Protein backbone atom coordinates (compact mmCIF):
# COMPACT_ATOMS: atom_id res chain seq x y z
CA UNK A 1 0.00 0.00 0.00
CA UNK A 2 1.05 3.57 -0.33
CA UNK A 3 0.26 6.69 1.62
CA UNK A 4 -1.41 9.67 0.05
CA UNK A 5 -0.16 13.11 1.02
CA UNK A 6 -3.02 15.20 2.34
CA UNK A 7 -3.41 18.40 4.26
CA UNK A 8 -4.11 18.36 7.98
CA UNK A 9 -6.28 21.43 7.58
CA UNK A 10 -10.02 20.84 7.73
CA UNK A 11 -10.77 23.70 5.37
CA UNK A 12 -8.77 22.58 2.32
CA UNK A 13 -7.60 19.07 1.23
CA UNK A 14 -4.11 20.07 0.05
CA UNK A 15 -2.89 23.62 -0.25
CA UNK A 16 -0.07 24.53 -2.59
CA UNK A 17 2.50 27.24 -1.99
CA UNK A 18 5.41 28.60 -3.97
CA UNK A 19 8.50 29.85 -2.22
CA UNK A 20 10.39 32.50 -4.16
CA UNK A 21 13.96 31.49 -4.89
CA UNK A 22 16.90 33.44 -6.23
CA UNK A 23 18.12 32.35 -9.66
CA UNK A 24 21.00 29.85 -9.65
CA UNK A 25 23.95 30.57 -11.96
CA UNK A 26 25.27 27.01 -11.87
CA UNK A 27 27.77 25.65 -14.35
CA UNK A 28 26.44 23.33 -17.03
CA UNK A 29 28.43 20.39 -15.65
CA UNK A 30 29.68 19.74 -12.15
CA UNK A 31 30.66 16.84 -9.91
CA UNK A 32 28.29 16.05 -7.07
CA UNK A 33 29.49 13.90 -4.18
CA UNK A 34 26.96 12.01 -2.13
CA UNK A 35 24.45 14.87 -2.23
CA UNK A 36 22.31 14.20 -5.18
CA UNK A 37 20.13 15.82 -6.44
CA UNK A 38 20.21 19.51 -5.53
CA UNK A 39 17.39 20.40 -3.17
CA UNK A 40 15.39 23.62 -3.37
CA UNK A 41 17.58 26.57 -2.41
CA UNK A 42 16.59 29.08 0.23
CA UNK A 43 16.15 32.70 -0.69
CA UNK A 44 18.85 34.99 0.64
CA UNK A 45 16.92 38.23 0.83
CA UNK A 46 13.76 38.13 -1.25
CA UNK A 47 10.38 38.70 0.33
CA UNK A 48 11.38 38.89 3.99
CA UNK A 49 9.05 40.72 6.34
CA UNK A 50 10.14 43.72 8.39
CA UNK A 51 10.38 43.53 12.17
CA UNK A 52 6.75 44.61 12.46
CA UNK A 53 4.61 41.72 13.61
CA UNK A 54 1.16 40.85 12.26
CA UNK A 55 -1.59 40.27 14.80
CA UNK A 56 -4.16 37.52 14.45
CA UNK A 57 -7.46 38.52 12.79
CA UNK A 58 -6.60 42.21 12.70
CA UNK A 59 -5.80 44.50 9.79
CA UNK A 60 -2.57 46.54 9.98
CA UNK A 61 -3.39 49.89 11.50
CA UNK A 62 -0.79 51.89 9.63
CA UNK A 63 -0.32 52.59 5.93
CA UNK A 64 3.17 51.09 6.17
CA UNK A 65 1.75 47.75 7.26
CA UNK A 66 -0.89 47.89 4.54
CA UNK A 67 1.76 48.44 1.91
CA UNK A 68 3.84 45.63 3.41
CA UNK A 69 0.93 43.19 3.27
CA UNK A 70 0.14 44.12 -0.30
CA UNK A 71 3.79 43.56 -1.22
CA UNK A 72 4.00 40.18 0.48
CA UNK A 73 0.84 38.31 1.38
CA UNK A 74 2.59 35.62 3.46
CA UNK A 75 2.76 35.91 7.22
CA UNK A 76 2.31 33.99 10.46
CA UNK A 77 -1.11 34.09 12.08
CA UNK A 78 -2.52 33.28 15.46
CA UNK A 79 -0.90 33.39 18.86
CA UNK A 80 2.57 31.91 19.35
CA UNK A 81 2.76 28.37 20.65
CA UNK A 82 3.42 28.39 24.37
CA UNK A 83 7.06 28.30 25.44
CA UNK A 84 6.66 24.99 27.26
CA UNK A 85 5.10 23.25 24.25
CA UNK A 86 7.67 24.73 21.88
CA UNK A 87 10.51 23.54 24.12
CA UNK A 88 9.00 20.07 24.19
CA UNK A 89 8.53 19.81 20.40
CA UNK A 90 11.61 21.67 19.16
CA UNK A 91 13.95 21.66 22.11
CA UNK A 92 16.97 21.02 19.90
CA UNK A 93 16.53 24.42 18.23
CA UNK A 94 16.31 26.27 21.53
CA UNK A 95 19.39 24.37 22.70
CA UNK A 96 21.25 25.76 19.69
CA UNK A 97 20.11 29.23 20.68
CA UNK A 98 21.46 28.66 24.17
CA UNK A 99 24.79 27.49 22.78
CA UNK A 100 25.03 30.58 20.61
CA UNK A 101 24.41 32.86 23.56
CA UNK A 102 27.38 31.16 25.25
CA UNK A 103 29.61 31.92 22.27
CA UNK A 104 29.54 28.45 20.75
CA UNK A 105 29.08 27.72 17.05
CA UNK A 106 25.36 27.25 16.45
CA UNK A 107 25.33 26.05 12.85
CA UNK A 108 25.31 22.39 11.90
CA UNK A 109 26.68 22.84 8.40
CA UNK A 110 28.81 25.39 6.58
CA UNK A 111 26.57 25.05 3.53
CA UNK A 112 24.12 27.94 3.62
CA UNK A 113 21.44 25.65 2.26
CA UNK A 114 21.62 23.38 5.30
CA UNK A 115 22.29 26.05 7.92
CA UNK A 116 20.01 25.75 10.92
CA UNK A 117 18.56 29.01 12.22
CA UNK A 118 19.25 29.20 15.94
CA UNK A 119 18.10 32.65 17.07
CA UNK A 120 14.49 31.52 17.41
CA UNK A 121 12.08 33.63 19.42
CA UNK A 122 8.81 31.69 19.20
CA UNK A 123 6.90 29.13 17.14
CA UNK A 124 3.52 29.32 15.43
CA UNK A 125 1.01 26.73 14.35
CA UNK A 126 -0.38 28.44 11.23
CA UNK A 127 0.59 30.79 8.42
CA UNK A 128 -1.40 32.75 5.85
CA UNK A 129 -0.04 32.17 2.34
CA UNK A 130 -1.90 33.70 -0.56
CA UNK A 131 -5.53 32.68 -0.22
CA UNK A 132 -4.80 29.65 1.96
CA UNK A 133 -4.03 28.94 5.57
CA UNK A 134 -1.28 26.38 6.15
CA UNK A 135 -0.98 24.30 9.32
CA UNK A 136 1.94 22.28 10.64
CA UNK A 137 2.05 18.97 8.81
CA UNK A 138 0.53 20.32 5.60
CA UNK A 139 2.26 19.61 2.29
CA UNK A 140 3.12 22.27 -0.24
CA UNK A 141 4.65 22.97 -3.60
CA UNK A 142 7.88 24.88 -3.03
CA UNK A 143 9.61 26.62 -5.88
CA UNK A 144 13.24 25.71 -6.51
CA UNK A 145 15.67 26.66 -9.23
CA UNK A 146 13.93 28.05 -12.30
CA UNK A 147 10.27 27.08 -12.44
CA UNK A 148 10.68 23.67 -10.79
CA UNK A 149 8.22 23.02 -7.96
CA UNK A 150 9.35 20.68 -5.22
CA UNK A 151 7.10 18.95 -2.70
CA UNK A 152 7.65 19.24 1.03
CA UNK A 153 5.90 18.82 4.35
CA UNK A 154 5.89 21.82 6.71
CA UNK A 155 7.39 20.93 10.08
CA UNK A 156 7.81 24.33 11.76
CA UNK A 157 6.72 27.95 11.57
CA UNK A 158 8.89 30.23 13.69
CA UNK A 159 10.04 33.81 14.13
CA UNK A 160 13.60 34.84 14.98
CA UNK A 161 14.80 37.48 17.41
CA UNK A 162 15.51 39.65 14.35
CA UNK A 163 11.83 39.57 13.38
CA UNK A 164 12.36 37.27 10.40
CA UNK A 165 9.87 34.48 9.74
CA UNK A 166 10.92 30.98 8.71
CA UNK A 167 9.43 27.59 8.04
CA UNK A 168 11.16 24.19 8.14
CA UNK A 169 10.44 21.65 5.41
CA UNK A 170 10.89 17.91 5.06
CA UNK A 171 11.45 17.14 1.37
CA UNK A 172 9.89 14.50 -0.84
CA UNK A 173 11.69 13.51 -4.03
CA UNK A 174 10.20 12.93 -7.44
CA UNK A 175 11.84 10.18 -9.47
CA UNK A 176 13.66 12.73 -11.64
CA UNK A 177 14.97 14.48 -8.49
CA UNK A 178 16.81 11.33 -7.39
CA UNK A 179 19.92 9.72 -8.83
CA UNK A 180 17.72 8.47 -11.69
CA UNK A 181 17.31 12.01 -13.07
CA UNK A 182 16.39 12.26 -16.77
CA UNK A 183 15.91 8.52 -17.34
CA UNK A 184 12.94 8.46 -14.94
CA UNK A 185 10.47 9.96 -17.40
CA UNK A 186 8.43 6.72 -17.58
CA UNK A 187 7.72 6.74 -13.82
CA UNK A 188 4.34 7.71 -12.39
CA UNK A 189 4.37 11.51 -12.13
CA UNK A 190 2.40 11.34 -8.87
CA UNK A 191 4.83 8.99 -7.16
CA UNK A 192 7.15 10.56 -4.58
CA UNK A 193 9.93 9.17 -2.41
CA UNK A 194 10.09 9.80 1.32
CA UNK A 195 13.30 11.32 2.69
CA UNK A 196 14.70 12.59 5.98
CA UNK A 197 16.22 15.67 4.30
CA UNK A 198 15.07 18.90 5.96
CA UNK A 199 16.11 22.56 5.97
CA UNK A 200 15.01 26.04 7.09
CA UNK A 201 13.54 28.50 4.58
CA UNK A 202 12.67 32.19 4.99
CA UNK A 203 9.18 33.47 4.23
CA UNK A 204 8.59 35.17 0.92
CA UNK A 205 5.63 33.29 -0.47
CA UNK A 206 3.56 34.16 -3.51
CA UNK A 207 -0.20 33.77 -3.51
CA UNK A 208 -0.90 30.45 -5.16
CA UNK A 209 -3.22 27.59 -4.28
CA UNK A 210 -4.76 24.50 -5.83
CA UNK A 211 -6.67 21.37 -4.86
CA UNK A 212 -5.31 17.98 -3.86
CA UNK A 213 -2.90 16.66 -6.47
CA UNK A 214 -2.96 12.93 -5.65
CA UNK A 215 0.70 12.51 -4.74
CA UNK A 216 1.70 9.35 -2.89
CA UNK A 217 4.91 7.78 -1.57
CA UNK A 218 5.74 4.12 -1.00
CA UNK A 219 9.55 4.03 -0.66
CA UNK A 220 12.36 6.01 0.96
CA UNK A 221 15.27 7.66 -0.87
CA UNK A 222 18.63 7.96 0.90
CA UNK A 223 20.59 10.31 -1.35
CA UNK A 224 23.81 9.97 0.64
CA UNK A 225 24.21 6.29 -0.29
CA UNK A 226 22.11 6.05 -3.47
CA UNK A 227 19.64 3.76 -1.79
CA UNK A 228 15.90 3.43 -2.41
CA UNK A 229 14.24 1.11 0.07
CA UNK A 230 10.92 0.30 1.62
CA UNK A 231 9.60 2.44 4.44
CA UNK A 232 10.47 1.25 7.92
CA UNK A 233 7.69 0.38 10.32
CA UNK A 234 8.29 3.49 12.40
CA UNK A 235 7.66 5.67 9.35
CA UNK A 236 4.70 3.86 7.88
CA UNK A 237 3.29 1.00 9.93
CA UNK A 238 0.02 0.95 8.03
CA UNK A 239 1.48 1.18 4.54
CA UNK A 240 3.50 -2.02 4.24
CA UNK A 241 2.96 -5.50 5.58
CA UNK A 242 6.25 -6.79 6.91
CA UNK A 243 4.85 -9.88 8.59
CA UNK A 244 6.68 -12.29 6.27
CA UNK A 245 10.41 -11.83 6.05
CA UNK A 246 12.84 -14.13 4.31
CA UNK A 247 16.51 -14.34 5.34
CA UNK A 248 18.69 -12.16 3.16
CA UNK A 249 21.79 -13.42 1.38
CA UNK A 250 24.95 -13.09 3.45
CA UNK A 251 23.40 -10.95 6.19
CA UNK A 252 23.29 -13.22 9.22
CA UNK A 253 26.52 -15.18 9.77
CA UNK A 254 26.37 -18.86 10.57
CA UNK A 255 27.27 -20.04 14.07
CA UNK A 256 30.38 -21.70 12.67
CA UNK A 257 33.07 -19.48 11.17
CA UNK A 258 35.55 -19.83 8.34
CA UNK A 259 39.09 -20.52 9.64
CA UNK A 260 41.01 -17.27 9.99
CA UNK A 261 44.08 -18.74 8.34
CA UNK A 262 42.24 -19.51 5.14
CA UNK A 263 43.20 -17.20 2.30
CA UNK A 264 41.08 -18.84 -0.41
CA UNK A 265 37.40 -19.59 0.01
CA UNK A 266 36.64 -23.05 -1.30
CA UNK A 267 33.77 -25.46 -0.97
CA UNK A 268 35.77 -27.52 1.49
CA UNK A 269 36.11 -24.78 4.11
CA UNK A 270 32.53 -23.52 3.93
CA UNK A 271 30.73 -24.63 7.11
CA UNK A 272 27.86 -27.01 6.59
CA UNK A 273 24.49 -26.23 8.14
CA UNK A 274 22.37 -29.12 9.28
CA UNK A 275 19.25 -27.15 8.43
CA UNK A 276 19.23 -24.39 5.85
CA UNK A 277 17.10 -21.39 6.73
CA UNK A 278 15.98 -20.98 3.15
CA UNK A 279 16.37 -22.63 -0.23
CA UNK A 280 16.63 -20.26 -3.19
CA UNK A 281 17.14 -20.82 -6.91
CA UNK A 282 19.19 -18.53 -9.13
CA UNK A 283 19.28 -17.54 -12.80
CA UNK A 284 22.70 -16.41 -14.07
CA UNK A 285 22.50 -14.09 -17.10
CA UNK A 286 25.63 -13.42 -19.19
CA UNK A 287 27.07 -16.17 -17.03
CA UNK A 288 30.43 -16.77 -18.72
CA UNK A 289 31.93 -19.70 -16.88
CA UNK A 290 29.70 -19.04 -13.86
CA UNK A 291 32.00 -17.05 -11.58
CA UNK A 292 29.39 -14.63 -10.19
CA UNK A 293 26.73 -17.25 -9.49
CA UNK A 294 29.27 -19.62 -7.96
CA UNK A 295 30.50 -16.89 -5.62
CA UNK A 296 26.96 -15.99 -4.61
CA UNK A 297 26.11 -19.62 -3.85
CA UNK A 298 29.26 -20.06 -1.78
CA UNK A 299 28.58 -16.83 0.13
CA UNK A 300 24.97 -17.82 0.76
CA UNK A 301 26.09 -21.04 2.42
CA UNK A 302 27.97 -18.94 4.97
CA UNK A 303 24.55 -17.67 6.02
CA UNK A 304 23.01 -21.14 5.99
CA UNK A 305 21.04 -20.35 2.84
CA UNK A 306 20.95 -23.02 0.16
CA UNK A 307 21.30 -20.98 -3.03
CA UNK A 308 21.45 -23.12 -6.18
CA UNK A 309 22.14 -22.02 -9.76
CA UNK A 310 19.25 -23.62 -11.65
CA UNK A 311 19.66 -21.84 -15.00
CA UNK A 312 22.54 -20.08 -16.78
CA UNK A 313 22.60 -18.19 -20.10
CA UNK A 314 25.53 -17.06 -22.24
CA UNK A 315 26.15 -16.48 -25.93
CA UNK A 316 29.69 -17.93 -25.79
CA UNK A 317 29.66 -21.65 -26.57
CA UNK A 318 32.98 -22.43 -24.90
CA UNK A 319 31.96 -20.68 -21.69
CA UNK A 320 28.72 -22.66 -21.60
CA UNK A 321 30.62 -25.94 -21.99
CA UNK A 322 32.93 -25.00 -19.14
CA UNK A 323 30.03 -24.06 -16.87
CA UNK A 324 28.16 -27.28 -17.67
CA UNK A 325 31.27 -29.34 -16.96
CA UNK A 326 31.63 -27.82 -13.47
CA UNK A 327 27.90 -27.57 -12.73
CA UNK A 328 26.17 -30.54 -14.39
CA UNK A 329 22.99 -29.89 -12.39
CA UNK A 330 22.51 -26.46 -14.01
CA UNK A 331 20.35 -25.94 -17.11
CA UNK A 332 22.91 -24.15 -19.31
CA UNK A 333 21.66 -22.47 -22.48
CA UNK A 334 23.94 -21.16 -25.23
CA UNK A 335 21.86 -18.35 -26.71
CA UNK A 336 21.43 -14.59 -26.78
CA UNK A 337 19.60 -12.98 -23.87
CA UNK A 338 17.00 -11.46 -26.23
CA UNK A 339 16.15 -14.90 -27.61
CA UNK A 340 16.02 -16.29 -24.10
CA UNK A 341 13.45 -13.67 -23.10
CA UNK A 342 11.27 -14.47 -26.13
CA UNK A 343 11.60 -18.17 -25.31
CA UNK A 344 10.43 -17.55 -21.75
CA UNK A 345 7.33 -15.79 -23.03
CA UNK A 346 6.51 -18.64 -25.41
CA UNK A 347 7.26 -21.25 -22.74
CA UNK A 348 4.82 -19.60 -20.36
CA UNK A 349 2.10 -19.84 -23.03
CA UNK A 350 2.87 -23.52 -23.65
CA UNK A 351 2.82 -24.29 -19.92
CA UNK A 352 -0.55 -22.58 -19.52
CA UNK A 353 -1.92 -24.51 -22.50
CA UNK A 354 -0.60 -27.99 -21.76
CA UNK A 355 0.57 -28.21 -18.14
CA UNK A 356 -1.28 -25.66 -16.00
CA UNK A 357 -4.78 -25.22 -17.41
CA UNK A 358 -5.14 -28.80 -18.69
CA UNK A 359 -3.86 -30.84 -15.76
CA UNK A 360 -7.12 -32.76 -15.67
CA UNK A 361 -6.78 -33.71 -19.35
CA UNK A 362 -3.22 -35.02 -19.30
CA UNK A 363 -4.41 -38.63 -19.69
CA UNK A 364 -5.62 -39.56 -23.21
CA UNK A 365 -9.20 -40.69 -23.74
CA UNK A 366 -10.15 -44.29 -24.70
CA UNK A 367 -10.67 -43.30 -28.32
CA UNK A 368 -7.25 -41.68 -28.41
CA UNK A 369 -5.67 -44.80 -26.88
CA UNK A 370 -7.43 -46.98 -29.45
CA UNK A 371 -6.41 -44.73 -32.32
CA UNK A 372 -2.82 -44.59 -31.02
CA UNK A 373 -2.67 -48.39 -30.81
CA UNK A 374 -3.93 -48.68 -34.38
CA UNK A 375 -1.36 -46.16 -35.56
CA UNK A 376 1.39 -48.06 -33.76
CA UNK A 377 0.42 -51.28 -35.53
CA UNK A 378 0.42 -49.51 -38.86
CA UNK A 379 3.73 -47.86 -38.11
CA UNK A 380 5.33 -51.10 -37.04
CA UNK A 381 4.30 -52.75 -40.28
CA UNK A 382 5.72 -49.80 -42.22
CA UNK A 383 2.46 -49.30 -44.21
CA UNK A 384 0.67 -46.10 -45.20
CA UNK A 385 3.60 -43.73 -44.46
CA UNK A 386 3.64 -41.09 -47.22
CA UNK A 387 6.88 -40.71 -49.09
CA UNK A 388 8.98 -37.77 -47.83
CA UNK A 389 7.34 -37.70 -44.38
CA UNK A 390 8.95 -38.84 -41.14
CA UNK A 391 7.47 -39.87 -37.84
CA UNK A 392 8.29 -37.84 -34.73
CA UNK A 393 9.48 -40.12 -31.94
CA UNK A 394 9.83 -37.35 -29.34
CA UNK A 395 10.58 -33.68 -28.78
CA UNK A 396 13.87 -33.27 -26.93
CA UNK A 397 14.57 -29.50 -26.73
CA UNK A 398 13.18 -26.03 -27.37
CA UNK A 399 14.63 -22.68 -28.39
CA UNK A 400 13.72 -19.33 -29.91
CA UNK A 401 15.74 -17.95 -32.81
CA UNK A 402 17.35 -19.42 -35.90
CA UNK A 403 19.70 -22.23 -34.82
CA UNK A 404 20.06 -23.61 -38.38
CA UNK A 405 20.74 -20.18 -39.94
CA UNK A 406 17.77 -20.45 -42.30
CA UNK A 407 16.90 -16.77 -42.05
CA UNK A 408 13.61 -17.49 -40.27
CA UNK A 409 13.42 -16.73 -36.56
CA UNK A 410 10.80 -18.09 -34.22
CA UNK A 411 9.92 -20.83 -31.75
CA UNK A 412 11.66 -24.11 -32.64
CA UNK A 413 11.53 -27.63 -31.24
CA UNK A 414 14.35 -30.13 -31.52
CA UNK A 415 12.86 -33.35 -32.86
CA UNK A 416 14.09 -36.93 -32.55
CA UNK A 417 12.89 -38.94 -35.55
CA UNK A 418 11.67 -42.50 -35.28
CA UNK A 419 14.13 -44.96 -36.73
CA UNK A 420 17.03 -42.50 -36.74
CA UNK A 421 19.91 -41.81 -34.37
CA UNK A 422 20.38 -38.68 -32.26
CA UNK A 423 22.83 -37.29 -34.80
CA UNK A 424 19.85 -36.84 -37.15
CA UNK A 425 17.84 -34.74 -34.65
CA UNK A 426 16.77 -31.44 -36.19
CA UNK A 427 15.21 -28.12 -35.23
CA UNK A 428 11.69 -27.72 -36.56
CA UNK A 429 9.36 -24.69 -36.40
CA UNK A 430 6.35 -25.08 -34.18
CA UNK A 431 4.06 -24.60 -37.17
CA UNK A 432 5.42 -27.77 -38.76
CA UNK A 433 4.44 -29.91 -35.77
CA UNK A 434 0.71 -29.28 -35.90
CA UNK A 435 0.00 -32.98 -36.58
CA UNK A 436 1.88 -34.25 -33.53
CA UNK A 437 0.63 -32.06 -30.71
CA UNK A 438 0.73 -35.01 -28.31
CA UNK A 439 4.52 -35.12 -28.61
CA UNK A 440 4.74 -31.40 -27.91
CA UNK A 441 2.39 -31.81 -24.94
CA UNK A 442 4.47 -34.63 -23.49
CA UNK A 443 7.60 -32.49 -23.77
CA UNK A 444 5.99 -29.43 -22.16
CA UNK A 445 4.49 -31.41 -19.27
CA UNK A 446 7.81 -33.12 -18.60
CA UNK A 447 9.72 -29.84 -18.90
CA UNK A 448 7.29 -28.02 -16.64
CA UNK A 449 7.77 -30.59 -13.91
CA UNK A 450 11.56 -30.64 -14.21
CA UNK A 451 11.82 -26.82 -14.53
CA UNK A 452 13.90 -26.83 -17.71
CA UNK A 453 12.85 -23.17 -18.08
CA UNK A 454 11.58 -20.73 -15.46
CA UNK A 455 8.20 -19.06 -15.51
CA UNK A 456 7.26 -16.00 -13.42
CA UNK A 457 7.56 -16.87 -9.74
CA UNK A 458 10.11 -19.68 -10.19
CA UNK A 459 13.25 -17.55 -9.81
CA UNK A 460 14.42 -16.21 -6.45
CA UNK A 461 17.63 -14.49 -7.56
CA UNK A 462 18.75 -13.08 -10.92
CA UNK A 463 22.38 -12.07 -11.27
CA UNK A 464 24.47 -11.00 -14.21
CA UNK A 465 27.03 -8.67 -15.65
CA UNK A 466 25.87 -7.28 -19.00
CA UNK A 467 28.69 -6.68 -21.53
CA UNK A 468 30.94 -3.78 -20.58
CA UNK A 469 32.88 -3.35 -23.83
CA UNK A 470 30.60 -0.57 -25.05
CA UNK A 471 30.95 1.25 -21.71
CA UNK A 472 34.57 0.82 -20.69
CA UNK A 473 36.88 3.80 -21.00
CA UNK A 474 39.47 1.51 -22.62
CA UNK A 475 37.23 1.42 -25.69
CA UNK A 476 38.28 4.46 -27.73
CA UNK A 477 35.47 3.87 -30.22
CA UNK A 478 32.48 3.65 -27.88
CA UNK A 479 29.33 5.46 -28.98
CA UNK A 480 29.31 8.60 -26.85
CA UNK A 481 26.44 10.26 -28.76
CA UNK A 482 23.90 7.44 -28.52
CA UNK A 483 25.07 4.66 -26.17
CA UNK A 484 21.99 2.47 -26.65
CA UNK A 485 22.66 2.17 -30.37
CA UNK A 486 25.46 -0.19 -29.36
CA UNK A 487 23.94 -3.67 -29.11
CA UNK A 488 26.22 -4.50 -26.19
CA UNK A 489 24.91 -1.57 -24.17
CA UNK A 490 21.32 -2.53 -24.96
CA UNK A 491 21.85 -5.72 -22.97
CA UNK A 492 21.19 -3.65 -19.84
CA UNK A 493 17.68 -3.05 -21.21
CA UNK A 494 17.29 -6.77 -21.95
CA UNK A 495 18.53 -7.65 -18.45
CA UNK A 496 15.85 -5.45 -16.89
CA UNK A 497 13.20 -6.80 -19.28
CA UNK A 498 13.95 -10.32 -18.02
CA UNK A 499 13.72 -9.09 -14.42
CA UNK A 500 10.36 -7.49 -15.21
CA UNK A 501 9.05 -10.73 -16.72
CA UNK A 502 10.27 -13.20 -14.09
CA UNK A 503 9.84 -10.96 -11.02
CA UNK A 504 12.52 -12.50 -8.76
CA UNK A 505 12.97 -11.70 -5.08
CA UNK A 506 16.50 -10.36 -5.52
CA UNK A 507 18.49 -8.85 -8.39
CA UNK A 508 22.22 -8.25 -8.65
CA UNK A 509 23.78 -6.49 -11.65
CA UNK A 510 27.52 -5.83 -12.01
CA UNK A 511 29.45 -3.61 -14.40
CA UNK A 512 32.56 -1.47 -14.74
CA UNK A 513 32.92 1.86 -12.95
CA UNK A 514 32.57 3.76 -16.23
CA UNK A 515 28.86 3.00 -16.15
CA UNK A 516 28.74 5.88 -13.64
CA UNK A 517 30.83 8.17 -15.86
CA UNK A 518 29.97 7.41 -19.46
CA UNK A 519 27.27 9.69 -20.95
CA UNK A 520 26.62 11.32 -17.55
CA UNK A 521 25.93 7.89 -16.03
CA UNK A 522 22.80 7.46 -18.17
CA UNK A 523 23.10 3.65 -18.31
CA UNK A 524 23.62 3.29 -14.57
CA UNK A 525 20.72 5.63 -13.88
CA UNK A 526 18.55 3.68 -16.31
CA UNK A 527 19.23 0.36 -14.60
CA UNK A 528 18.40 1.75 -11.16
CA UNK A 529 15.36 3.57 -12.54
CA UNK A 530 13.93 0.38 -14.05
CA UNK A 531 14.21 -1.45 -10.74
CA UNK A 532 12.50 1.34 -8.83
CA UNK A 533 9.79 1.59 -11.48
CA UNK A 534 9.13 -2.12 -10.92
CA UNK A 535 8.66 -1.32 -7.19
CA UNK A 536 11.97 -2.92 -6.21
CA UNK A 537 14.15 -1.51 -3.50
CA UNK A 538 17.48 -0.55 -5.06
CA UNK A 539 20.98 0.15 -3.81
CA UNK A 540 23.93 1.17 -5.98
CA UNK A 541 27.57 1.35 -4.99
CA UNK A 542 31.20 0.66 -5.84
CA UNK A 543 33.23 -2.17 -4.35
CA UNK A 544 37.02 -2.46 -4.44
CA UNK A 545 38.24 -6.02 -4.87
CA UNK A 546 41.24 -5.29 -2.67
CA UNK A 547 38.91 -4.80 0.30
CA UNK A 548 37.87 -8.44 -0.01
CA UNK A 549 41.27 -10.08 -0.09
CA UNK A 550 42.17 -9.86 -3.78
CA UNK A 551 45.69 -8.59 -4.59
CA UNK A 552 44.42 -5.84 -6.90
CA UNK A 553 42.54 -2.56 -6.68
CA UNK A 554 39.81 -3.51 -9.14
CA UNK A 555 36.68 -1.35 -8.81
CA UNK A 556 33.27 -2.58 -9.88
CA UNK A 557 29.76 -1.16 -9.65
CA UNK A 558 27.06 -3.35 -8.10
CA UNK A 559 23.33 -2.71 -8.20
CA UNK A 560 21.21 -4.67 -5.73
CA UNK A 561 17.46 -4.95 -6.09
CA UNK A 562 15.06 -6.48 -3.57
CA UNK A 563 11.34 -7.07 -3.66
CA UNK A 564 9.41 -4.83 -1.21
CA UNK A 565 8.67 -7.84 1.00
CA UNK A 566 12.39 -8.59 1.39
CA UNK A 567 15.25 -6.83 3.18
CA UNK A 568 17.71 -5.18 0.83
CA UNK A 569 21.34 -6.10 1.30
CA UNK A 570 23.62 -3.42 2.79
CA UNK A 571 27.30 -4.26 2.77
CA UNK A 572 29.24 -1.08 2.05
CA UNK A 573 29.39 2.36 3.67
CA UNK A 574 32.48 4.47 3.15
CA UNK A 575 33.07 3.41 -0.44
CA UNK A 576 29.64 4.58 -1.49
CA UNK A 577 30.15 7.96 0.16
CA UNK A 578 33.03 8.61 -2.23
CA UNK A 579 31.06 7.97 -5.42
CA UNK A 580 31.19 10.94 -7.78
CA UNK A 581 28.80 11.33 -10.69
CA UNK A 582 29.00 13.94 -13.41
CA UNK A 583 25.61 15.66 -13.61
XYZ file of C-alpha atoms in Angstrom, residues 362 437-447:
12
model
C -3.224 -35.022 -19.300
C 0.629 -32.062 -30.707
C 0.731 -35.012 -28.307
C 4.521 -35.116 -28.611
C 4.736 -31.396 -27.906
C 2.387 -31.813 -24.944
C 4.470 -34.631 -23.494
C 7.595 -32.490 -23.775
C 5.986 -29.433 -22.157
C 4.487 -31.407 -19.266
C 7.808 -33.123 -18.595
C 9.722 -29.838 -18.904
